[in-house]
């Protein structure tokens, strides 16, 4: 009875901490997201600000060198905390990552935002971790923080729950963390929405296609293309980080030169691929025609910016890449362009992050649950084609147990 009482008390404390993390995530995501939108509007009104991208990159590099410590490693700190290789994500990561990402967006870096949202929420959760009784509860609170960061920014709480549970493992989920992640995700989404952060996506009005053999073939092709696009992004991101680090070992020179290239390219293309590139997404979902190379230029420019050291996320660019790719392929596959754009929007995200359930739920929450069969099929094929690669440094859960980094009972291993 005493053990059950302590277990119930620990679970109650974990849920309470998850709710608090959800509130913190909702507030921080609202401020962070609105700040990005403001920086984007300023840059679009004054395109010549992109000429300051190299200087902004040098400022980011200086701040991280002078004040950041190991905060430059970003998501790597989150994974190390989940593996119990460190106690928490440093709190100073919050201002460092937020300000650096705002600078990147203000001057036109082709980056996203969700990676920073997840990092700052995980950092805030570190303030509550010492109150939890064991490493397993602290790990579950960190997973709840990841879900809250994602849900508060994109307003897709169900997808955020499974994104957090899929993120740290390859091909497995830790269902013991389901309840705290759910509490944190729904609270964060509600708080950020109440503070004015709008939900992305649009409910599609296309007729649900019948799953005939021609339709299945078209969905199969779309899934393969999405999986290969996600895999290409992972390859370029990691490859460029390695190559640029060897060719340009000076971090200041590296970020300034890449910033100059991105700035010139952005001015020549009227900022089409800079920032979040929401124009590409909106055009694709509206059924408008796009250039056949739009998806590749967005993919390559984002990989280049992140590899050089500019701060931001990868998921929003993956959304843009997928939407542009789907809009281009839709004309050949005989499916409605908005539907193809939405399907690839979700599937490329899944292929880039090596997740399966999360992209299906993202598609349903943003574009309509009536397309479940299409989202599921395309996402499954994309997941199978990505070759088990990810933008994140994932390891399988059995490896974590074998290393002794995570203490999990036998029922959770099943």
CSV table of C-alpha atoms in Angstrom, one decimal:
chain,number,residue,atom,x,y,z
A,1,UNK,CA,0.0,0.0,0.0
A,2,UNK,CA,2.8,2.4,0.8
A,3,UNK,CA,4.5,1.7,-2.5
A,4,UNK,CA,1.2,2.3,-4.4
A,5,UNK,CA,0.7,5.5,-2.5
A,6,UNK,CA,4.2,6.8,-3.4
A,7,UNK,CA,3.6,5.7,-7.0
A,8,UNK,CA,0.3,7.6,-7.2
A,9,UNK,CA,1.9,10.6,-5.6
A,10,UNK,CA,4.8,10.5,-8.2
A,11,UNK,CA,2.3,10.2,-11.1
A,12,UNK,CA,0.2,13.1,-9.8
A,13,UNK,CA,3.3,15.3,-9.4
A,14,UNK,CA,4.4,14.4,-13.0
A,15,UNK,CA,1.0,15.3,-14.4
A,16,UNK,CA,1.1,18.6,-12.5
A,17,UNK,CA,4.5,19.4,-13.8
A,18,UNK,CA,3.4,18.5,-17.3
A,19,UNK,CA,0.5,21.0,-17.0
A,20,UNK,CA,2.9,23.7,-15.8
A,21,UNK,CA,5.3,22.9,-18.7
A,22,UNK,CA,2.3,23.2,-21.1
A,23,UNK,CA,1.5,26.7,-19.8
A,24,UNK,CA,5.1,27.8,-20.1
A,25,UNK,CA,5.3,26.3,-23.6
A,26,UNK,CA,2.1,28.0,-24.7
A,27,UNK,CA,3.3,31.4,-23.5
A,28,UNK,CA,6.9,31.1,-24.9
A,29,UNK,CA,5.6,29.7,-28.2
A,30,UNK,CA,3.2,32.6,-28.6
A,31,UNK,CA,5.9,35.2,-27.9
A,32,UNK,CA,8.4,33.3,-30.1
A,33,UNK,CA,6.0,32.7,-32.9
A,34,UNK,CA,4.7,36.2,-33.0
A,35,UNK,CA,8.2,37.5,-33.0
A,36,UNK,CA,9.0,35.5,-36.1
A,37,UNK,CA,6.0,36.7,-37.8
A,38,UNK,CA,7.0,40.3,-37.0
A,39,UNK,CA,10.5,39.8,-38.2
A,40,UNK,CA,9.2,38.3,-41.4
A,41,UNK,CA,6.8,41.2,-42.1
A,42,UNK,CA,9.6,43.7,-41.5
A,43,UNK,CA,11.9,41.8,-43.9
A,44,UNK,CA,9.2,41.5,-46.6
A,45,UNK,CA,8.6,45.2,-46.3
A,46,UNK,CA,12.3,46.0,-46.6
A,47,UNK,CA,13.9,43.3,-48.8
A,48,UNK,CA,17.3,45.0,-48.6
A,49,UNK,CA,17.6,43.8,-45.0
A,50,UNK,CA,18.8,40.5,-46.5
A,51,UNK,CA,22.1,42.2,-47.3
A,52,UNK,CA,22.7,42.2,-43.5
A,53,UNK,CA,22.4,38.5,-43.2
A,54,UNK,CA,26.2,38.0,-43.1
A,55,UNK,CA,26.5,40.6,-40.3
A,56,UNK,CA,23.6,38.9,-38.5
A,57,UNK,CA,25.4,35.6,-38.8
A,58,UNK,CA,28.6,37.0,-37.3
A,59,UNK,CA,26.5,38.5,-34.4
A,60,UNK,CA,24.9,35.1,-33.8
A,61,UNK,CA,28.4,33.4,-33.8
A,62,UNK,CA,29.8,36.0,-31.4
A,63,UNK,CA,26.9,35.6,-29.0
A,64,UNK,CA,27.2,31.8,-28.9
A,65,UNK,CA,31.0,32.0,-28.5
A,66,UNK,CA,30.8,34.6,-25.8
A,67,UNK,CA,27.7,33.7,-23.8
A,68,UNK,CA,26.3,30.4,-25.2
A,69,UNK,CA,28.6,27.7,-23.9
A,70,UNK,CA,27.4,24.4,-25.3
A,71,UNK,CA,24.0,25.9,-26.2
A,72,UNK,CA,25.1,25.8,-29.9
A,73,UNK,CA,24.5,22.1,-29.9
A,74,UNK,CA,20.7,22.7,-29.7
A,75,UNK,CA,18.7,19.5,-30.1
A,76,UNK,CA,21.8,17.4,-29.1
A,77,UNK,CA,21.3,18.7,-25.5
A,78,UNK,CA,17.7,17.6,-25.5
A,79,UNK,CA,18.7,14.1,-26.6
A,80,UNK,CA,21.5,13.9,-24.0
A,81,UNK,CA,19.0,14.9,-21.3
A,82,UNK,CA,16.6,12.3,-22.4
A,83,UNK,CA,19.4,9.7,-22.3
A,84,UNK,CA,20.2,10.8,-18.7
A,85,UNK,CA,23.7,11.9,-19.9
A,86,UNK,CA,23.1,15.3,-18.5
A,87,UNK,CA,20.7,16.7,-15.8
A,88,UNK,CA,18.9,19.3,-17.9
A,89,UNK,CA,19.0,21.6,-20.9
A,90,UNK,CA,20.7,24.9,-19.8
A,91,UNK,CA,18.2,27.7,-19.1
A,92,UNK,CA,20.3,30.3,-21.0
A,93,UNK,CA,19.5,28.4,-24.2
A,94,UNK,CA,16.1,30.1,-24.1
A,95,UNK,CA,17.2,33.7,-24.8
A,96,UNK,CA,20.1,32.6,-27.0
A,97,UNK,CA,18.1,30.4,-29.3
A,98,UNK,CA,15.1,32.8,-29.5
A,99,UNK,CA,17.1,35.9,-30.3
A,100,UNK,CA,19.4,34.1,-32.7
A,101,UNK,CA,16.3,32.7,-34.6
A,102,UNK,CA,14.7,36.1,-34.7
A,103,UNK,CA,17.9,37.6,-36.2
A,104,UNK,CA,18.0,34.8,-38.8
A,105,UNK,CA,14.4,35.4,-39.9
A,106,UNK,CA,14.8,39.2,-39.8
A,107,UNK,CA,17.7,39.1,-42.3
A,108,UNK,CA,16.3,36.3,-44.5
A,109,UNK,CA,17.9,33.0,-43.4
A,110,UNK,CA,16.0,30.0,-44.9
A,111,UNK,CA,15.1,28.3,-41.6
A,112,UNK,CA,12.1,27.2,-39.6
A,113,UNK,CA,11.1,27.6,-36.0
A,114,UNK,CA,10.0,24.3,-34.3
A,115,UNK,CA,13.4,23.1,-33.3
A,116,UNK,CA,13.9,26.2,-31.2
A,117,UNK,CA,10.4,25.9,-29.8
A,118,UNK,CA,11.2,22.4,-28.6
A,119,UNK,CA,14.6,23.4,-27.2
A,120,UNK,CA,13.3,26.3,-25.2
A,121,UNK,CA,10.4,24.3,-23.8
A,122,UNK,CA,12.8,21.5,-22.8
A,123,UNK,CA,15.0,24.1,-21.2
A,124,UNK,CA,12.1,25.5,-19.2
A,125,UNK,CA,11.2,21.9,-18.1
A,126,UNK,CA,14.6,21.6,-16.6
A,127,UNK,CA,13.5,24.0,-13.8
A,128,UNK,CA,11.0,21.4,-12.7
A,129,UNK,CA,13.0,18.2,-13.2
A,130,UNK,CA,14.7,18.3,-9.8
A,131,UNK,CA,11.3,18.0,-8.1
A,132,UNK,CA,10.6,14.6,-9.7
A,133,UNK,CA,11.5,11.4,-7.9
A,134,UNK,CA,13.5,9.4,-10.5
A,135,UNK,CA,15.2,9.5,-13.9
A,136,UNK,CA,12.2,7.8,-15.6
A,137,UNK,CA,9.8,10.6,-14.5
A,138,UNK,CA,12.3,13.3,-15.5
A,139,UNK,CA,12.5,11.6,-18.9
A,140,UNK,CA,8.8,11.6,-19.3
A,141,UNK,CA,8.6,15.3,-18.3
A,142,UNK,CA,11.2,16.0,-21.0
A,143,UNK,CA,9.1,14.2,-23.6
A,144,UNK,CA,6.1,16.2,-22.4
A,145,UNK,CA,8.1,19.4,-22.9
A,146,UNK,CA,8.9,18.3,-26.5
A,147,UNK,CA,5.2,17.7,-27.2
A,148,UNK,CA,4.2,21.0,-25.6
A,149,UNK,CA,6.8,23.0,-27.7
A,150,UNK,CA,5.5,21.4,-30.9
A,151,UNK,CA,1.8,21.7,-30.0
A,152,UNK,CA,2.1,25.3,-28.9
A,153,UNK,CA,3.7,26.4,-32.1
A,154,UNK,CA,1.8,24.4,-34.7
A,155,UNK,CA,-1.5,24.0,-32.7
A,156,UNK,CA,-1.6,20.3,-33.5
A,157,UNK,CA,-1.7,18.7,-30.1
A,158,UNK,CA,-2.4,15.1,-31.1
A,159,UNK,CA,0.4,15.0,-33.7
A,160,UNK,CA,2.7,16.6,-31.1
A,161,UNK,CA,2.0,13.8,-28.6
A,162,UNK,CA,3.1,11.1,-31.0
A,163,UNK,CA,6.0,13.2,-32.4
A,164,UNK,CA,7.5,13.4,-28.9
A,165,UNK,CA,7.0,9.6,-28.3
A,166,UNK,CA,8.5,8.8,-31.7
A,167,UNK,CA,11.4,11.3,-31.6
A,168,UNK,CA,13.7,9.6,-29.2
A,169,UNK,CA,13.3,6.0,-30.5
A,170,UNK,CA,13.5,4.4,-33.9
A,171,UNK,CA,10.5,2.2,-34.6
A,172,UNK,CA,9.2,2.1,-30.9
A,173,UNK,CA,7.1,4.2,-28.6
A,174,UNK,CA,7.3,4.7,-24.8
A,175,UNK,CA,3.6,4.6,-24.0
A,176,UNK,CA,4.2,5.2,-20.3
A,177,UNK,CA,4.8,8.8,-21.3
A,178,UNK,CA,1.4,9.1,-23.1
A,179,UNK,CA,-0.6,10.8,-20.4
A,180,UNK,CA,2.0,13.5,-19.4
A,181,UNK,CA,2.7,14.3,-23.0
A,182,UNK,CA,-1.0,14.6,-23.7
A,183,UNK,CA,-1.6,17.0,-20.8
A,184,UNK,CA,1.3,19.2,-21.8
A,185,UNK,CA,0.4,19.2,-25.5
A,186,UNK,CA,-3.2,20.1,-25.1
A,187,UNK,CA,-2.5,22.8,-22.5
A,188,UNK,CA,0.2,24.4,-24.6
A,189,UNK,CA,-2.0,24.4,-27.7
A,190,UNK,CA,-4.8,26.0,-25.8
A,191,UNK,CA,-2.6,28.7,-24.2
A,192,UNK,CA,-0.8,29.7,-27.4
A,193,UNK,CA,-4.2,29.9,-29.2
A,194,UNK,CA,-5.6,32.1,-26.4
A,195,UNK,CA,-2.6,34.4,-26.8
A,196,UNK,CA,-3.3,34.8,-30.5
A,197,UNK,CA,-1.1,32.3,-32.2
A,198,UNK,CA,-3.0,31.1,-35.3
A,199,UNK,CA,-3.2,27.5,-36.4
A,200,UNK,CA,-1.7,26.8,-39.8
A,201,UNK,CA,-3.1,24.7,-42.6
A,202,UNK,CA,-6.5,24.8,-44.2
A,203,UNK,CA,-9.4,22.4,-44.3
A,204,UNK,CA,-9.4,21.0,-47.9
A,205,UNK,CA,-12.7,20.7,-49.8
A,206,UNK,CA,-11.4,18.3,-52.4
A,207,UNK,CA,-13.5,15.1,-52.8
A,208,UNK,CA,-11.9,12.1,-51.1
A,209,UNK,CA,-10.5,10.0,-53.9
A,210,UNK,CA,-11.7,6.4,-54.3
A,211,UNK,CA,-8.8,4.0,-53.7
A,212,UNK,CA,-8.8,2.5,-57.1
A,213,UNK,CA,-5.7,1.0,-58.7
A,214,UNK,CA,-4.8,4.2,-60.6
A,215,UNK,CA,-5.3,6.2,-57.4
A,216,UNK,CA,-3.2,3.8,-55.3
A,217,UNK,CA,-0.4,4.0,-57.9
A,218,UNK,CA,-0.5,7.8,-57.8
A,219,UNK,CA,-0.3,7.8,-54.0
A,220,UNK,CA,2.5,5.2,-54.1
A,221,UNK,CA,4.5,7.5,-56.5
A,222,UNK,CA,3.9,10.5,-54.2
A,223,UNK,CA,5.0,8.6,-51.2
A,224,UNK,CA,8.2,7.4,-52.8
A,225,UNK,CA,9.0,11.0,-54.0
A,226,UNK,CA,8.3,12.4,-50.5
A,227,UNK,CA,10.5,9.8,-48.8
A,228,UNK,CA,13.4,10.5,-51.2
A,229,UNK,CA,13.0,14.2,-50.7
A,230,UNK,CA,13.1,13.8,-47.0
A,231,UNK,CA,16.1,11.6,-47.3
A,232,UNK,CA,17.9,14.1,-49.6
A,233,UNK,CA,17.3,16.8,-47.0
A,234,UNK,CA,18.9,14.7,-44.3
A,235,UNK,CA,21.8,13.9,-46.5
A,236,UNK,CA,22.5,17.5,-47.5
A,237,UNK,CA,22.1,18.8,-43.9
A,238,UNK,CA,24.5,16.4,-42.4
A,239,UNK,CA,26.8,16.4,-45.4
A,240,UNK,CA,27.1,20.1,-45.6
A,241,UNK,CA,27.8,20.4,-41.9
A,242,UNK,CA,30.7,18.0,-42.3
A,243,UNK,CA,32.0,19.5,-45.5
A,244,UNK,CA,31.7,23.2,-44.5
A,245,UNK,CA,33.3,22.4,-41.1
A,246,UNK,CA,36.3,21.0,-43.0
A,247,UNK,CA,36.5,23.5,-45.8
A,248,UNK,CA,35.8,26.6,-43.6
A,249,UNK,CA,36.9,25.7,-40.0
A,250,UNK,CA,36.6,29.3,-38.9
A,251,UNK,CA,33.0,29.6,-37.8
A,252,UNK,CA,32.8,33.4,-38.4
A,253,UNK,CA,34.1,33.0,-42.0
A,254,UNK,CA,31.8,30.1,-42.6
A,255,UNK,CA,28.6,31.8,-41.5
A,256,UNK,CA,29.4,35.1,-43.2
A,257,UNK,CA,30.2,33.6,-46.6
A,258,UNK,CA,27.1,31.4,-46.5
A,259,UNK,CA,25.0,34.4,-45.4
A,260,UNK,CA,26.4,36.4,-48.4
A,261,UNK,CA,25.4,33.7,-50.8
A,262,UNK,CA,21.9,33.3,-49.3
A,263,UNK,CA,21.4,37.0,-49.3
A,264,UNK,CA,22.3,37.5,-53.0
A,265,UNK,CA,20.2,34.5,-54.0
A,266,UNK,CA,17.3,35.8,-51.9
A,267,UNK,CA,17.4,39.2,-53.6
A,268,UNK,CA,17.6,37.6,-57.1
A,269,UNK,CA,14.6,35.4,-56.3
A,270,UNK,CA,12.6,38.1,-54.5
A,271,UNK,CA,12.8,36.3,-51.2
A,272,UNK,CA,10.9,33.3,-52.5
A,273,UNK,CA,12.9,30.8,-50.5
A,274,UNK,CA,13.9,32.9,-47.5
A,275,UNK,CA,12.4,32.6,-44.0
A,276,UNK,CA,9.5,30.2,-43.6
A,277,UNK,CA,8.5,30.4,-47.3
A,278,UNK,CA,4.8,30.4,-46.4
A,279,UNK,CA,4.1,31.8,-49.8
A,280,UNK,CA,5.1,28.5,-51.4
A,281,UNK,CA,2.9,26.6,-48.9
A,282,UNK,CA,-0.1,28.9,-49.5
A,283,UNK,CA,0.2,28.8,-53.2
A,284,UNK,CA,0.5,25.0,-53.3
A,285,UNK,CA,-2.5,24.5,-51.0
A,286,UNK,CA,-4.5,26.9,-53.1
A,287,UNK,CA,-3.9,24.8,-56.2
A,288,UNK,CA,-1.7,27.3,-57.9
A,289,UNK,CA,1.1,26.2,-60.2
A,290,UNK,CA,4.7,26.4,-58.9
A,291,UNK,CA,8.1,26.1,-60.5
A,292,UNK,CA,9.4,22.5,-60.8
A,293,UNK,CA,12.5,23.5,-58.9
A,294,UNK,CA,10.9,25.3,-56.0
A,295,UNK,CA,11.0,22.4,-53.6
A,296,UNK,CA,14.7,21.7,-54.3
A,297,UNK,CA,15.8,25.3,-53.9
A,298,UNK,CA,14.0,25.6,-50.6
A,299,UNK,CA,15.5,22.3,-49.5
A,300,UNK,CA,19.0,23.1,-50.5
A,301,UNK,CA,18.9,26.7,-49.1
A,302,UNK,CA,17.6,25.5,-45.7
A,303,UNK,CA,20.2,22.8,-45.4
A,304,UNK,CA,22.9,25.4,-46.3
A,305,UNK,CA,21.8,27.9,-43.7
A,306,UNK,CA,21.5,25.4,-40.9
A,307,UNK,CA,24.8,23.8,-41.7
A,308,UNK,CA,26.5,27.2,-41.6
A,309,UNK,CA,25.3,27.9,-38.1
A,310,UNK,CA,22.1,30.0,-38.5
A,311,UNK,CA,19.5,29.2,-35.9
A,312,UNK,CA,16.0,27.9,-36.6
A,313,UNK,CA,14.1,24.7,-37.2
A,314,UNK,CA,13.8,22.1,-39.9
A,315,UNK,CA,10.2,21.1,-39.8
A,316,UNK,CA,8.6,24.2,-41.3
A,317,UNK,CA,11.0,24.1,-44.3
A,318,UNK,CA,10.2,20.4,-44.6
A,319,UNK,CA,6.5,21.4,-44.8
A,320,UNK,CA,7.3,23.9,-47.5
A,321,UNK,CA,9.4,21.4,-49.5
A,322,UNK,CA,6.6,18.8,-49.3
A,323,UNK,CA,3.9,21.2,-50.3
A,324,UNK,CA,5.9,22.5,-53.3
A,325,UNK,CA,6.8,19.0,-54.3
A,326,UNK,CA,3.2,17.7,-54.1
A,327,UNK,CA,1.9,20.6,-56.1
A,328,UNK,CA,4.4,19.9,-58.9
A,329,UNK,CA,3.7,16.1,-58.9
A,330,UNK,CA,-0.1,16.6,-58.7
A,331,UNK,CA,-0.3,17.7,-62.3
A,332,UNK,CA,1.2,14.4,-63.4
A,333,UNK,CA,-0.6,12.1,-61.0
A,334,UNK,CA,-4.1,13.1,-61.8
A,335,UNK,CA,-5.0,14.0,-58.2
A,336,UNK,CA,-6.2,17.4,-57.0
A,337,UNK,CA,-3.2,19.8,-56.6
A,338,UNK,CA,-4.2,20.9,-53.1
A,339,UNK,CA,-4.6,17.3,-51.9
A,340,UNK,CA,-1.2,16.3,-53.3
A,341,UNK,CA,0.4,19.3,-51.7
A,342,UNK,CA,-1.1,18.5,-48.3
A,343,UNK,CA,-0.1,14.8,-48.6
A,344,UNK,CA,3.5,15.6,-49.4
A,345,UNK,CA,3.5,18.4,-46.8
A,346,UNK,CA,3.0,15.7,-44.1
A,347,UNK,CA,5.0,12.9,-45.7
A,348,UNK,CA,8.2,14.8,-46.3
A,349,UNK,CA,8.1,15.9,-42.7
A,350,UNK,CA,7.8,12.3,-41.6
A,351,UNK,CA,10.6,11.2,-43.9
A,352,UNK,CA,12.9,13.9,-42.7
A,353,UNK,CA,12.2,13.2,-39.0
A,354,UNK,CA,12.0,9.4,-39.4
A,355,UNK,CA,8.5,9.4,-37.8
A,356,UNK,CA,5.3,7.7,-39.0
A,357,UNK,CA,2.3,8.4,-36.8
A,358,UNK,CA,3.1,12.1,-36.3
A,359,UNK,CA,2.9,13.0,-40.0
A,360,UNK,CA,-0.4,11.2,-40.5
A,361,UNK,CA,-1.9,13.1,-37.5
A,362,UNK,CA,-0.4,16.4,-38.7
A,363,UNK,CA,-2.2,15.9,-42.0
A,364,UNK,CA,-5.5,15.1,-40.4
A,365,UNK,CA,-5.4,17.9,-37.9
A,366,UNK,CA,-4.4,20.6,-40.5
A,367,UNK,CA,-6.3,19.4,-43.6
A,368,UNK,CA,-9.1,17.2,-42.5
A,369,UNK,CA,-9.6,13.7,-41.1
A,370,UNK,CA,-11.6,12.5,-44.1
A,371,UNK,CA,-8.3,12.0,-45.9
A,372,UNK,CA,-6.9,9.6,-43.3
A,373,UNK,CA,-6.4,6.7,-45.8
A,374,UNK,CA,-4.5,8.9,-48.2
A,375,UNK,CA,-2.3,10.4,-45.5
A,376,UNK,CA,-1.6,7.0,-44.0
A,377,UNK,CA,-0.6,5.3,-47.3
A,378,UNK,CA,1.6,8.2,-48.5
A,379,UNK,CA,3.3,8.5,-45.1
A,380,UNK,CA,3.9,4.8,-44.8
A,381,UNK,CA,5.6,4.7,-48.2
A,382,UNK,CA,7.6,7.8,-47.4
A,383,UNK,CA,8.7,6.3,-44.1
A,384,UNK,CA,9.8,3.1,-45.8
A,385,UNK,CA,11.8,5.1,-48.4
A,386,UNK,CA,13.8,7.3,-46.1
A,387,UNK,CA,16.2,4.6,-45.2
A,388,UNK,CA,15.9,5.1,-41.4
A,389,UNK,CA,17.6,8.5,-41.6
A,390,UNK,CA,16.7,11.5,-39.6
A,391,UNK,CA,17.6,15.1,-39.1
A,392,UNK,CA,17.9,14.3,-35.4
A,393,UNK,CA,20.5,12.1,-33.7
A,394,UNK,CA,18.1,9.3,-32.9
A,395,UNK,CA,19.0,6.0,-31.4
A,396,UNK,CA,16.9,2.9,-30.9
A,397,UNK,CA,15.3,2.3,-27.5
A,398,UNK,CA,17.0,-1.1,-27.1
A,399,UNK,CA,20.3,0.6,-27.5
A,400,UNK,CA,19.4,3.0,-24.7
A,401,UNK,CA,18.5,0.1,-22.4
A,402,UNK,CA,21.7,-1.8,-23.3
A,403,UNK,CA,23.8,1.3,-22.5
A,404,UNK,CA,22.0,1.6,-19.1
A,405,UNK,CA,21.1,5.2,-19.8
A,406,UNK,CA,17.4,4.7,-19.2
A,407,UNK,CA,15.9,2.6,-16.5
A,408,UNK,CA,12.7,1.0,-18.0
A,409,UNK,CA,10.7,-1.8,-16.5
A,410,UNK,CA,10.1,-5.0,-18.5
A,411,UNK,CA,6.5,-4.1,-19.4
A,412,UNK,CA,7.6,-0.8,-21.0
A,413,UNK,CA,10.2,-2.7,-23.1
A,414,UNK,CA,7.3,-4.7,-24.6
